[in-house]
PDB file of C-alpha atoms in Angstrom:
ATOM      1  CA  MET A   1       1.268   6.982 -47.324  1.00 42.00           C
ATOM      2  CA  ASP A   2       0.507  10.155 -45.485  1.00 44.00           C
ATOM      3  CA  GLY A   3      -3.049   9.073 -44.734  1.00 45.00           C
ATOM      4  CA  ASP A   4      -1.877   5.928 -42.920  1.00 46.00           C
ATOM      5  CA  ASN A   5       0.064   7.878 -40.350  1.00 47.00           C
ATOM      6  CA  ARG A   6      -2.763  10.180 -39.477  1.00 46.00           C
ATOM      7  CA  VAL A   7      -5.329   7.611 -38.370  1.00 46.00           C
ATOM      8  CA  VAL A   8      -3.179   6.500 -35.453  1.00 48.00           C
ATOM      9  CA  ASP A   9      -4.598   8.849 -32.815  1.00 49.00           C
ATOM     10  CA  ASP A  10      -7.590  10.152 -34.656  1.00 50.00           C
ATOM     11  CA  ARG A  11      -9.997  10.057 -31.761  1.00 53.00           C
ATOM     12  CA  THR A  12     -13.062  12.249 -31.947  1.00 55.00           C
ATOM     13  CA  PRO A  13     -13.234  14.459 -28.863  1.00 56.00           C
ATOM     14  CA  GLY A  14     -15.646  13.157 -26.274  1.00 53.00           C
ATOM     15  CA  VAL A  15     -16.211   9.782 -27.869  1.00 54.00           C
ATOM     16  CA  GLU A  16     -16.497   6.963 -25.368  1.00 53.00           C
ATOM     17  CA  GLU A  17     -13.681   4.530 -25.188  1.00 54.00           C
ATOM     18  CA  TYR A  18     -13.726   1.566 -22.911  1.00 57.00           C
ATOM     19  CA  GLU A  19     -10.438   0.256 -21.732  1.00 56.00           C
ATOM     20  CA  PRO A  20     -10.953  -2.649 -19.378  1.00 55.00           C
ATOM     21  CA  THR A  21      -9.259  -1.204 -16.301  1.00 61.00           C
ATOM     22  CA  ALA A  22     -10.701  -3.557 -13.720  1.00 71.00           C
ATOM     23  CA  SER A  23     -11.636  -7.180 -13.368  1.00 83.00           C
ATOM     24  CA  TYR A  24     -13.568  -9.283 -10.885  1.00 88.00           C
ATOM     25  CA  LEU A  25     -10.209 -10.602  -9.745  1.00 90.00           C
ATOM     26  CA  SER A  26      -8.801  -7.170  -8.866  1.00 90.00           C
ATOM     27  CA  TYR A  27     -11.921  -6.312  -6.817  1.00 94.00           C
ATOM     28  CA  THR A  28     -11.681  -9.637  -5.009  1.00 94.00           C
ATOM     29  CA  ALA A  29      -7.975  -9.107  -4.293  1.00 95.00           C
ATOM     30  CA  GLY A  30      -8.802  -5.638  -2.950  1.00 95.00           C
ATOM     31  CA  LEU A  31     -11.570  -7.028  -0.757  1.00 96.00           C
ATOM     32  CA  GLY A  32      -9.227  -9.690   0.639  1.00 96.00           C
ATOM     33  CA  LEU A  33      -6.512  -7.163   1.477  1.00 97.00           C
ATOM     34  CA  ALA A  34      -9.031  -4.730   2.993  1.00 97.00           C
ATOM     35  CA  ILE A  35     -10.576  -7.448   5.190  1.00 97.00           C
ATOM     36  CA  LEU A  36      -7.097  -8.524   6.263  1.00 97.00           C
ATOM     37  CA  THR A  37      -6.039  -4.997   7.313  1.00 97.00           C
ATOM     38  CA  THR A  38      -9.391  -4.446   9.066  1.00 96.00           C
ATOM     39  CA  ILE A  39      -9.070  -7.635  11.096  1.00 96.00           C
ATOM     40  CA  VAL A  40      -5.446  -6.873  11.976  1.00 96.00           C
ATOM     41  CA  SER A  41      -6.519  -3.362  13.113  1.00 95.00           C
ATOM     42  CA  PHE A  42      -9.223  -4.734  15.414  1.00 94.00           C
ATOM     43  CA  VAL A  43      -6.943  -7.456  16.806  1.00 94.00           C
ATOM     44  CA  VAL A  44      -4.048  -5.040  17.397  1.00 93.00           C
ATOM     45  CA  SER A  45      -6.305  -2.599  19.257  1.00 91.00           C
ATOM     46  CA  GLN A  46      -7.617  -5.295  21.619  1.00 89.00           C
ATOM     47  CA  THR A  47      -4.454  -7.266  22.389  1.00 89.00           C
ATOM     48  CA  ASN A  48      -0.874  -6.637  23.389  1.00 88.00           C
ATOM     49  CA  LEU A  49       0.580  -8.005  20.167  1.00 88.00           C
ATOM     50  CA  LEU A  50       2.130  -4.573  19.605  1.00 88.00           C
ATOM     51  CA  TRP A  51       4.064  -2.698  22.266  1.00 88.00           C
ATOM     52  CA  PRO A  52       1.102  -0.904  23.954  1.00 86.00           C
ATOM     53  CA  PRO A  53       2.360   2.711  23.603  1.00 88.00           C
ATOM     54  CA  GLY A  54       2.903   2.014  19.899  1.00 90.00           C
ATOM     55  CA  ILE A  55      -0.640   0.784  19.244  1.00 92.00           C
ATOM     56  CA  PRO A  56      -2.085   4.145  18.033  1.00 92.00           C
ATOM     57  CA  VAL A  57       0.797   4.541  15.578  1.00 93.00           C
ATOM     58  CA  GLY A  58       0.310   0.953  14.391  1.00 94.00           C
ATOM     59  CA  LEU A  59      -3.414   1.585  13.872  1.00 95.00           C
ATOM     60  CA  VAL A  60      -2.732   4.752  11.855  1.00 94.00           C
ATOM     61  CA  VAL A  61      -0.241   2.865   9.667  1.00 96.00           C
ATOM     62  CA  LEU A  62      -2.804   0.082   9.092  1.00 96.00           C
ATOM     63  CA  ALA A  63      -5.441   2.704   8.194  1.00 96.00           C
ATOM     64  CA  PHE A  64      -3.118   4.257   5.603  1.00 95.00           C
ATOM     65  CA  ALA A  65      -2.390   0.787   4.211  1.00 96.00           C
ATOM     66  CA  GLN A  66      -6.098   0.079   3.863  1.00 96.00           C
ATOM     67  CA  ILE A  67      -6.757   3.475   2.255  1.00 96.00           C
ATOM     68  CA  GLY A  68      -4.000   2.641  -0.252  1.00 95.00           C
ATOM     69  CA  VAL A  69      -5.680  -0.698  -1.003  1.00 96.00           C
ATOM     70  CA  HIS A  70      -9.013   1.091  -1.574  1.00 95.00           C
ATOM     71  CA  LEU A  71      -7.445   3.702  -3.866  1.00 94.00           C
ATOM     72  CA  VAL A  72      -5.672   1.132  -6.026  1.00 93.00           C
ATOM     73  CA  PHE A  73      -8.142  -1.767  -6.151  1.00 93.00           C
ATOM     74  CA  PHE A  74     -11.515  -0.011  -5.824  1.00 93.00           C
ATOM     75  CA  LEU A  75     -10.920   3.489  -7.198  1.00 91.00           C
ATOM     76  CA  HIS A  76      -8.373   2.179  -9.754  1.00 88.00           C
ATOM     77  CA  LEU A  77      -5.947   5.008  -9.217  1.00 88.00           C
ATOM     78  CA  GLY A  78      -2.877   4.060 -11.207  1.00 82.00           C
ATOM     79  CA  SER A  79       0.241   5.468 -12.770  1.00 82.00           C
ATOM     80  CA  GLY A  80      -1.153   5.509 -16.321  1.00 81.00           C
ATOM     81  CA  PRO A  81      -1.454   8.704 -18.368  1.00 80.00           C
ATOM     82  CA  ASP A  82      -5.220   8.927 -17.745  1.00 81.00           C
ATOM     83  CA  HIS A  83      -4.555   9.177 -14.021  1.00 87.00           C
ATOM     84  CA  THR A  84      -1.918  11.917 -13.986  1.00 88.00           C
ATOM     85  CA  ASN A  85      -4.433  14.645 -13.140  1.00 90.00           C
ATOM     86  CA  ASN A  86      -6.194  12.496 -10.543  1.00 93.00           C
ATOM     87  CA  ILE A  87      -2.923  11.803  -8.753  1.00 94.00           C
ATOM     88  CA  VAL A  88      -1.918  15.483  -8.703  1.00 94.00           C
ATOM     89  CA  ALA A  89      -5.355  16.437  -7.340  1.00 95.00           C
ATOM     90  CA  LEU A  90      -5.090  13.699  -4.714  1.00 95.00           C
ATOM     91  CA  ALA A  91      -1.656  14.942  -3.641  1.00 96.00           C
ATOM     92  CA  PHE A  92      -3.097  18.436  -3.162  1.00 96.00           C
ATOM     93  CA  GLY A  93      -6.079  17.008  -1.239  1.00 96.00           C
ATOM     94  CA  VAL A  94      -3.758  15.046   1.041  1.00 96.00           C
ATOM     95  CA  LEU A  95      -1.726  18.217   1.692  1.00 97.00           C
ATOM     96  CA  ILE A  96      -4.855  20.176   2.730  1.00 96.00           C
ATOM     97  CA  VAL A  97      -6.177  17.325   4.886  1.00 96.00           C
ATOM     98  CA  PHE A  98      -2.783  17.033   6.576  1.00 95.00           C
ATOM     99  CA  LEU A  99      -2.591  20.805   7.202  1.00 96.00           C
ATOM    100  CA  VAL A 100      -6.100  20.948   8.691  1.00 95.00           C
ATOM    101  CA  ILE A 101      -5.715  17.908  10.968  1.00 94.00           C
ATOM    102  CA  ALA A 102      -2.088  18.283  12.066  1.00 94.00           C
ATOM    103  CA  GLY A 103      -2.392  22.085  12.323  1.00 95.00           C
ATOM    104  CA  SER A 104      -5.521  21.917  14.488  1.00 92.00           C
ATOM    105  CA  ILE A 105      -4.058  19.321  16.837  1.00 91.00           C
ATOM    106  CA  TRP A 106      -0.802  21.265  17.139  1.00 92.00           C
ATOM    107  CA  ILE A 107      -2.454  24.644  17.833  1.00 92.00           C
ATOM    108  CA  ILE A 108      -5.048  23.316  20.272  1.00 87.00           C
ATOM    109  CA  ALA A 109      -2.442  21.264  22.176  1.00 83.00           C
ATOM    110  CA  ASN A 110      -0.426  24.477  22.618  1.00 88.00           C
ATOM    111  CA  LEU A 111      -3.478  26.420  23.758  1.00 86.00           C
ATOM    112  CA  ASN A 112      -4.338  23.649  26.188  1.00 79.00           C
ATOM    113  CA  ALA A 113      -0.822  23.598  27.633  1.00 81.00           C
ATOM    114  CA  ASN A 114      -0.822  27.380  28.128  1.00 84.00           C
ATOM    115  CA  MET A 115      -4.318  27.572  29.602  1.00 79.00           C
ATOM    116  CA  ILE A 116      -4.623  28.747  33.185  1.00 72.00           C
ATOM    117  CA  ASP A 117      -6.266  25.938  35.120  1.00 67.00           C
ATOM    118  CA  MET A 118      -9.515  27.435  36.358  1.00 60.00           C
ATOM    119  CA  ILE A 119     -11.976  24.602  36.759  1.00 57.00           C
ATOM    120  CA  HIS A 120     -10.008  21.517  37.707  1.00 52.00           C
TER     121      HIS A 120
ATOM    122  CA  MET B   1       1.942  -0.130 -39.148  1.00 50.00           C
ATOM    123  CA  THR B   2       4.947   1.663 -40.577  1.00 62.00           C
ATOM    124  CA  LEU B   3       7.831   2.760 -38.419  1.00 65.00           C
ATOM    125  CA  THR B   4       6.715   6.419 -38.525  1.00 68.00           C
ATOM    126  CA  ALA B   5       3.228   5.414 -37.516  1.00 67.00           C
ATOM    127  CA  ALA B   6       4.601   3.425 -34.605  1.00 67.00           C
ATOM    128  CA  THR B   7       6.684   6.382 -33.389  1.00 66.00           C
ATOM    129  CA  ASP B   8       3.670   8.674 -33.739  1.00 66.00           C
ATOM    130  CA  PHE B   9       1.581   6.250 -31.751  1.00 63.00           C
ATOM    131  CA  VAL B  10       4.158   6.114 -28.944  1.00 62.00           C
ATOM    132  CA  ALA B  11       4.430   9.915 -28.934  1.00 60.00           C
ATOM    133  CA  ALA B  12       0.645  10.317 -28.784  1.00 59.00           C
ATOM    134  CA  GLU B  13       0.347   7.764 -25.981  1.00 59.00           C
ATOM    135  CA  SER B  14       3.048   9.349 -23.847  1.00 58.00           C
ATOM    136  CA  ALA B  15       1.462  12.779 -24.318  1.00 58.00           C
ATOM    137  CA  ARG B  16      -1.962  11.634 -23.091  1.00 60.00           C
ATOM    138  CA  GLY B  17      -2.941  13.173 -19.782  1.00 60.00           C
ATOM    139  CA  ARG B  18      -0.245  15.791 -20.209  1.00 61.00           C
ATOM    140  CA  GLY B  19      -2.127  18.088 -22.537  1.00 62.00           C
ATOM    141  CA  GLY B  20      -1.070  16.308 -25.731  1.00 65.00           C
ATOM    142  CA  GLY B  21      -2.722  13.665 -27.877  1.00 67.00           C
ATOM    143  CA  GLY B  22      -6.014  15.516 -28.197  1.00 74.00           C
ATOM    144  CA  PRO B  23      -8.891  15.944 -25.733  1.00 79.00           C
ATOM    145  CA  ALA B  24      -9.416  13.212 -23.173  1.00 82.00           C
ATOM    146  CA  PRO B  25     -12.558  11.072 -23.482  1.00 86.00           C
ATOM    147  CA  THR B  26     -15.631  12.462 -21.702  1.00 89.00           C
ATOM    148  CA  ARG B  27     -15.528   9.567 -19.255  1.00 89.00           C
ATOM    149  CA  ILE B  28     -12.056  10.568 -18.030  1.00 90.00           C
ATOM    150  CA  VAL B  29     -13.048  14.245 -17.740  1.00 92.00           C
ATOM    151  CA  VAL B  30     -16.262  13.448 -15.822  1.00 94.00           C
ATOM    152  CA  ALA B  31     -14.432  11.134 -13.429  1.00 94.00           C
ATOM    153  CA  TYR B  32     -11.791  13.841 -12.850  1.00 94.00           C
ATOM    154  CA  GLY B  33     -14.436  16.461 -12.023  1.00 95.00           C
ATOM    155  CA  PHE B  34     -16.174  14.087  -9.630  1.00 96.00           C
ATOM    156  CA  TRP B  35     -12.826  13.199  -8.065  1.00 96.00           C
ATOM    157  CA  ILE B  36     -12.251  16.918  -7.332  1.00 96.00           C
ATOM    158  CA  PHE B  37     -15.662  16.993  -5.595  1.00 97.00           C
ATOM    159  CA  LEU B  38     -14.729  13.910  -3.551  1.00 97.00           C
ATOM    160  CA  LEU B  39     -11.448  15.514  -2.498  1.00 97.00           C
ATOM    161  CA  SER B  40     -13.384  18.592  -1.321  1.00 96.00           C
ATOM    162  CA  ASP B  41     -15.552  16.197   0.683  1.00 96.00           C
ATOM    163  CA  PHE B  42     -12.380  14.755   2.239  1.00 96.00           C
ATOM    164  CA  VAL B  43     -11.401  18.303   3.220  1.00 96.00           C
ATOM    165  CA  LEU B  44     -14.819  18.740   4.876  1.00 96.00           C
ATOM    166  CA  PHE B  45     -14.263  15.534   6.843  1.00 97.00           C
ATOM    167  CA  SER B  46     -10.714  16.559   7.763  1.00 96.00           C
ATOM    168  CA  GLY B  47     -12.222  19.473   9.730  1.00 95.00           C
ATOM    169  CA  LEU B  48     -14.545  17.096  11.590  1.00 96.00           C
ATOM    170  CA  PHE B  49     -11.690  14.630  12.223  1.00 95.00           C
ATOM    171  CA  ALA B  50      -9.561  17.488  13.580  1.00 94.00           C
ATOM    172  CA  ALA B  51     -12.400  18.616  15.878  1.00 93.00           C
ATOM    173  CA  TYR B  52     -12.862  15.069  17.157  1.00 94.00           C
ATOM    174  CA  ALA B  53      -9.127  14.514  17.668  1.00 92.00           C
ATOM    175  CA  VAL B  54      -8.922  17.726  19.709  1.00 90.00           C
ATOM    176  CA  LEU B  55     -12.078  17.176  21.773  1.00 90.00           C
ATOM    177  CA  ARG B  56     -12.091  13.429  22.365  1.00 88.00           C
ATOM    178  CA  HIS B  57     -10.867  13.666  25.978  1.00 87.00           C
ATOM    179  CA  GLU B  58     -13.248  16.516  26.922  1.00 86.00           C
ATOM    180  CA  THR B  59     -15.960  14.320  28.396  1.00 88.00           C
ATOM    181  CA  ALA B  60     -17.115  16.876  31.027  1.00 88.00           C
ATOM    182  CA  GLY B  61     -17.491  14.088  33.602  1.00 89.00           C
ATOM    183  CA  GLY B  62     -19.748  12.146  31.214  1.00 87.00           C
ATOM    184  CA  PRO B  63     -19.214   8.720  29.676  1.00 91.00           C
ATOM    185  CA  THR B  64     -16.017   8.076  27.719  1.00 89.00           C
ATOM    186  CA  GLY B  65     -15.663   6.305  24.391  1.00 87.00           C
ATOM    187  CA  ALA B  66     -14.412   3.118  26.024  1.00 86.00           C
ATOM    188  CA  GLU B  67     -17.628   2.939  28.073  1.00 88.00           C
ATOM    189  CA  LEU B  68     -19.947   3.632  25.135  1.00 90.00           C
ATOM    190  CA  PHE B  69     -18.540   1.821  22.116  1.00 92.00           C
ATOM    191  CA  ASN B  70     -19.331  -1.768  21.235  1.00 91.00           C
ATOM    192  CA  LEU B  71     -16.499  -2.976  19.019  1.00 92.00           C
ATOM    193  CA  ARG B  72     -18.403  -6.065  17.872  1.00 93.00           C
ATOM    194  CA  ASN B  73     -21.066  -3.841  16.304  1.00 94.00           C
ATOM    195  CA  VAL B  74     -18.406  -1.600  14.774  1.00 95.00           C
ATOM    196  CA  PHE B  75     -16.724  -4.630  13.215  1.00 96.00           C
ATOM    197  CA  ILE B  76     -20.032  -5.805  11.695  1.00 97.00           C
ATOM    198  CA  GLU B  77     -20.688  -2.250  10.430  1.00 96.00           C
ATOM    199  CA  THR B  78     -17.218  -2.126   8.871  1.00 97.00           C
ATOM    200  CA  MET B  79     -17.717  -5.461   7.125  1.00 97.00           C
ATOM    201  CA  CYS B  80     -21.147  -4.376   5.801  1.00 97.00           C
ATOM    202  CA  LEU B  81     -19.681  -1.233   4.274  1.00 97.00           C
ATOM    203  CA  LEU B  82     -16.624  -3.035   2.904  1.00 97.00           C
ATOM    204  CA  LEU B  83     -18.727  -5.774   1.279  1.00 97.00           C
ATOM    205  CA  SER B  84     -21.089  -3.165  -0.146  1.00 97.00           C
ATOM    206  CA  SER B  85     -18.071  -1.410  -1.669  1.00 96.00           C
ATOM    207  CA  TYR B  86     -17.092  -4.746  -3.222  1.00 96.00           C
ATOM    208  CA  THR B  87     -20.566  -5.461  -4.633  1.00 97.00           C
ATOM    209  CA  CYS B  88     -20.754  -1.850  -5.868  1.00 96.00           C
ATOM    210  CA  GLY B  89     -17.497  -2.367  -7.790  1.00 95.00           C
ATOM    211  CA  LEU B  90     -18.750  -5.638  -9.260  1.00 95.00           C
ATOM    212  CA  GLY B  91     -22.017  -3.901 -10.199  1.00 95.00           C
ATOM    213  CA  ALA B  92     -20.155  -1.117 -11.996  1.00 93.00           C
ATOM    214  CA  LEU B  93     -18.068  -3.742 -13.789  1.00 93.00           C
ATOM    215  CA  SER B  94     -21.179  -5.696 -14.864  1.00 93.00           C
ATOM    216  CA  ALA B  95     -22.730  -2.461 -16.171  1.00 93.00           C
ATOM    217  CA  GLU B  96     -19.592  -1.673 -18.178  1.00 90.00           C
ATOM    218  CA  ARG B  97     -19.726  -5.148 -19.654  1.00 90.00           C
ATOM    219  CA  ARG B  98     -23.407  -4.574 -20.528  1.00 90.00           C
ATOM    220  CA  ARG B  99     -24.814  -7.208 -18.209  1.00 91.00           C
ATOM    221  CA  PRO B 100     -27.870  -5.401 -16.778  1.00 92.00           C
ATOM    222  CA  GLU B 101     -29.272  -8.435 -14.935  1.00 94.00           C
ATOM    223  CA  ARG B 102     -26.005  -8.843 -12.983  1.00 94.00           C
ATOM    224  CA  PHE B 103     -25.897  -5.110 -12.360  1.00 96.00           C
ATOM    225  CA  PHE B 104     -29.356  -5.220 -10.720  1.00 97.00           C
ATOM    226  CA  VAL B 105     -28.339  -8.103  -8.448  1.00 97.00           C
ATOM    227  CA  PHE B 106     -25.154  -6.328  -7.314  1.00 97.00           C
ATOM    228  CA  ALA B 107     -26.990  -2.994  -6.913  1.00 97.00           C
ATOM    229  CA  ALA B 108     -29.578  -4.697  -4.676  1.00 97.00           C
ATOM    230  CA  LEU B 109     -26.806  -6.289  -2.570  1.00 97.00           C
ATOM    231  CA  THR B 110     -25.038  -2.914  -2.288  1.00 97.00           C
ATOM    232  CA  PHE B 111     -28.267  -1.269  -1.163  1.00 98.00           C
ATOM    233  CA  VAL B 112     -29.051  -3.941   1.429  1.00 98.00           C
ATOM    234  CA  LEU B 113     -25.523  -3.874   2.903  1.00 98.00           C
ATOM    235  CA  GLY B 114     -25.516  -0.055   2.996  1.00 97.00           C
ATOM    236  CA  ALA B 115     -28.917  -0.046   4.689  1.00 98.00           C
ATOM    237  CA  ALA B 116     -27.681  -2.639   7.225  1.00 97.00           C
ATOM    238  CA  PHE B 117     -24.746  -0.357   8.026  1.00 97.00           C
ATOM    239  CA  LEU B 118     -27.129   2.566   8.590  1.00 97.00           C
ATOM    240  CA  ALA B 119     -29.473   0.456  10.724  1.00 97.00           C
ATOM    241  CA  ILE B 120     -26.632  -0.618  13.056  1.00 97.00           C
ATOM    242  CA  GLU B 121     -25.424   2.979  13.287  1.00 97.00           C
ATOM    243  CA  ALA B 122     -28.932   4.297  14.005  1.00 97.00           C
ATOM    244  CA  ARG B 123     -29.358   1.699  16.773  1.00 96.00           C
ATOM    245  CA  GLU B 124     -26.002   2.696  18.266  1.00 95.00           C
ATOM    246  CA  PHE B 125     -26.976   6.395  18.230  1.00 96.00           C
ATOM    247  CA  ALA B 126     -30.416   5.668  19.731  1.00 96.00           C
ATOM    248  CA  GLY B 127     -28.830   3.543  22.483  1.00 95.00           C
ATOM    249  CA  MET B 128     -26.342   6.307  23.340  1.00 95.00           C
ATOM    250  CA  VAL B 129     -29.024   9.021  23.436  1.00 95.00           C
ATOM    251  CA  GLY B 130     -31.159   6.692  25.574  1.00 94.00           C
ATOM    252  CA  LYS B 131     -28.316   6.364  28.092  1.00 93.00           C
ATOM    253  CA  GLY B 132     -28.139  10.170  28.374  1.00 91.00           C
ATOM    254  CA  ALA B 133     -25.023  10.280  26.173  1.00 92.00           C
ATOM    255  CA  GLY B 134     -26.509  12.435  23.413  1.00 91.00           C
ATOM    256  CA  PRO B 135     -24.659  15.140  21.478  1.00 94.00           C
ATOM    257  CA  GLY B 136     -25.452  17.716  24.173  1.00 93.00           C
ATOM    258  CA  ARG B 137     -23.706  15.802  26.981  1.00 93.00           C
ATOM    259  CA  SER B 138     -20.072  16.791  26.336  1.00 93.00           C
ATOM    260  CA  ALA B 139     -17.761  18.263  23.715  1.00 92.00           C
ATOM    261  CA  PHE B 140     -16.489  14.731  23.050  1.00 93.00           C
ATOM    262  CA  LEU B 141     -20.013  13.536  22.231  1.00 95.00           C
ATOM    263  CA  SER B 142     -20.830  16.637  20.135  1.00 95.00           C
ATOM    264  CA  SER B 143     -17.805  16.014  17.931  1.00 95.00           C
ATOM    265  CA  PHE B 144     -18.504  12.256  17.851  1.00 96.00           C
ATOM    266  CA  PHE B 145     -22.089  12.697  16.653  1.00 97.00           C
ATOM    267  CA  THR B 146     -21.059  15.359  14.118  1.00 97.00           C
ATOM    268  CA  LEU B 147     -18.274  13.245  12.579  1.00 97.00           C
ATOM    269  CA  VAL B 148     -20.007   9.866  12.547  1.00 97.00           C
ATOM    270  CA  GLY B 149     -23.403  11.458  11.773  1.00 97.00           C
ATOM    271  CA  THR B 150     -22.036  13.369   8.763  1.00 97.00           C
ATOM    272  CA  HIS B 151     -20.656  10.086   7.416  1.00 98.00           C
ATOM    273  CA  GLY B 152     -24.052   8.459   8.027  1.00 97.00           C
ATOM    274  CA  VAL B 153     -25.780  11.292   6.141  1.00 98.00           C
ATOM    275  CA  HIS B 154     -23.394  10.694   3.238  1.00 98.00           C
ATOM    276  CA  VAL B 155     -24.247   6.969   3.242  1.00 98.00           C
ATOM    277  CA  THR B 156     -27.959   7.861   3.232  1.00 98.00           C
ATOM    278  CA  GLY B 157     -27.343  10.185   0.274  1.00 97.00           C
ATOM    279  CA  GLY B 158     -25.423   7.361  -1.416  1.00 97.00           C
ATOM    280  CA  LEU B 159     -28.424   5.014  -1.059  1.00 98.00           C
ATOM    281  CA  VAL B 160     -30.695   7.629  -2.679  1.00 98.00           C
ATOM    282  CA  PHE B 161     -28.098   8.066  -5.461  1.00 97.00           C
ATOM    283  CA  LEU B 162     -28.015   4.269  -5.939  1.00 97.00           C
ATOM    284  CA  ALA B 163     -31.818   3.976  -6.155  1.00 97.00           C
ATOM    285  CA  TYR B 164     -31.805   6.814  -8.672  1.00 97.00           C
ATOM    286  CA  MET B 165     -29.140   5.055 -10.757  1.00 96.00           C
ATOM    287  CA  VAL B 166     -31.100   1.777 -10.769  1.00 97.00           C
ATOM    288  CA  ALA B 167     -34.147   3.714 -11.989  1.00 97.00           C
ATOM    289  CA  GLN B 168     -32.051   5.311 -14.740  1.00 96.00           C
ATOM    290  CA  VAL B 169     -30.712   1.958 -15.914  1.00 96.00           C
ATOM    291  CA  LEU B 170     -34.268   0.572 -15.916  1.00 96.00           C
ATOM    292  CA  VAL B 171     -35.652   3.488 -17.932  1.00 96.00           C
ATOM    293  CA  LYS B 172     -32.742   4.465 -20.182  1.00 95.00           C
ATOM    294  CA  GLY B 173     -30.640   1.324 -20.335  1.00 93.00           C
ATOM    295  CA  LEU B 174     -26.852   1.164 -20.118  1.00 92.00           C
ATOM    296  CA  ARG B 175     -26.131   4.155 -22.347  1.00 92.00           C
ATOM    297  CA  PRO B 176     -22.827   6.050 -22.119  1.00 92.00           C
ATOM    298  CA  PRO B 177     -24.257   8.998 -20.085  1.00 93.00           C
ATOM    299  CA  VAL B 178     -25.863   6.552 -17.624  1.00 95.00           C
ATOM    300  CA  LEU B 179     -22.598   4.606 -17.397  1.00 94.00           C
ATOM    301  CA  ARG B 180     -20.740   7.833 -16.571  1.00 94.00           C
ATOM    302  CA  ARG B 181     -23.176   8.640 -13.753  1.00 95.00           C
ATOM    303  CA  LEU B 182     -22.796   5.088 -12.547  1.00 95.00           C
ATOM    304  CA  LEU B 183     -19.018   5.601 -12.493  1.00 94.00           C
ATOM    305  CA  CYS B 184     -19.544   8.712 -10.344  1.00 96.00           C
ATOM    306  CA  PHE B 185     -21.781   6.745  -7.979  1.00 97.00           C
ATOM    307  CA  SER B 186     -19.199   3.999  -7.537  1.00 95.00           C
ATOM    308  CA  LEU B 187     -16.463   6.593  -6.913  1.00 96.00           C
ATOM    309  CA  PHE B 188     -18.710   8.195  -4.255  1.00 97.00           C
ATOM    310  CA  TRP B 189     -19.478   4.874  -2.582  1.00 97.00           C
ATOM    311  CA  HIS B 190     -15.797   3.800  -2.484  1.00 96.00           C
ATOM    312  CA  ALA B 191     -14.831   7.232  -1.106  1.00 96.00           C
ATOM    313  CA  LEU B 192     -17.327   6.776   1.761  1.00 97.00           C
ATOM    314  CA  ASP B 193     -15.587   3.530   2.649  1.00 96.00           C
ATOM    315  CA  ILE B 194     -12.231   5.334   2.702  1.00 97.00           C
ATOM    316  CA  ILE B 195     -13.656   7.868   5.169  1.00 97.00           C
ATOM    317  CA  TRP B 196     -15.065   5.036   7.269  1.00 97.00           C
ATOM    318  CA  VAL B 197     -11.535   3.554   7.550  1.00 97.00           C
ATOM    319  CA  GLY B 198     -10.512   6.841   9.179  1.00 96.00           C
ATOM    320  CA  VAL B 199     -13.600   6.826  11.425  1.00 96.00           C
ATOM    321  CA  PHE B 200     -13.225   3.307  12.783  1.00 95.00           C
ATOM    322  CA  THR B 201      -9.502   3.754  13.315  1.00 94.00           C
ATOM    323  CA  LEU B 202      -9.548   7.163  15.016  1.00 93.00           C
ATOM    324  CA  VAL B 203     -12.929   7.076  16.767  1.00 93.00           C
ATOM    325  CA  TYR B 204     -13.511   3.457  17.729  1.00 93.00           C
ATOM    326  CA  LEU B 205     -10.126   1.725  17.872  1.00 92.00           C
ATOM    327  CA  ILE B 206      -7.816   4.484  19.144  1.00 88.00           C
ATOM    328  CA  GLY B 207     -10.675   5.943  21.214  1.00 73.00           C
ATOM    329  CA  ASP B 208     -11.393   2.594  22.828  1.00 64.00           C
ATOM    330  CA  PHE B 209      -7.748   1.864  23.497  1.00 56.00           C
ATOM    331  CA  HIS B 210      -7.185   4.944  25.685  1.00 49.00           C
TER     332      HIS B 210
END
């Protein structure tokens, strides 16, 4: 029957559809992982568990790990079709954030190095 | 379901989010628009993070971060915000499952934890200004107060947003438009926690270490 085939994706535009994306369990798992990375960050910064010159790098890696946990478990960013646009937008946002932060640090460090020492 | 119907279904599913399969539900579109706003907020913060990263050693003979920061307080602050993110998520979930009484409990917890975060931050700021380490003391402190203060202003805005959402649920009930606004609120609140991860790592932990 022709009619049978057509009802398959006959969604009315704008009609609400609830797909259970999250559960109490996924939030709790996210909280556990976030607490774990937070505690490790604080411990690493206050002790010599890591090779001391490597501590800032370790802290940045832990921060990225925790941000990943937040994105997946709290903001529910996934690889499903409903998230394609969100992921592309996020990638663009990350690019801009990286350009602003890394670019500023790079340029100012150069300016600083080439500055004639007047006060000190 | 016939074989043709099954193939059609698979084709429609794989085309979703890629311009095929018809318009996306309003909920997805609203969340996408709000996500774009949040990303622009991240760009705003990236400027403040860059300023702080550049200026954090320019103390002009004034106090340094290691002398001013109390990591115990920062840890409590971090936990308050993280737990409030958790209760906010559970509140949003309860609302989606049409459990208003649970939603109110989680919303109240979120509000209290967010307010506790702000109270600790306000006390820290007041203590620093009292010690003569206000935003006017050095470039380091100007950038510190701007970055951490802007985050604090966002948290304050989030608390107002939350109170407004509770009022909406009370008056209008858990209708689809209210649920969509609630989704936006929870996205906003989780995004603030993401920014705080950057703040405590760059400002307090790396700043204290040097």
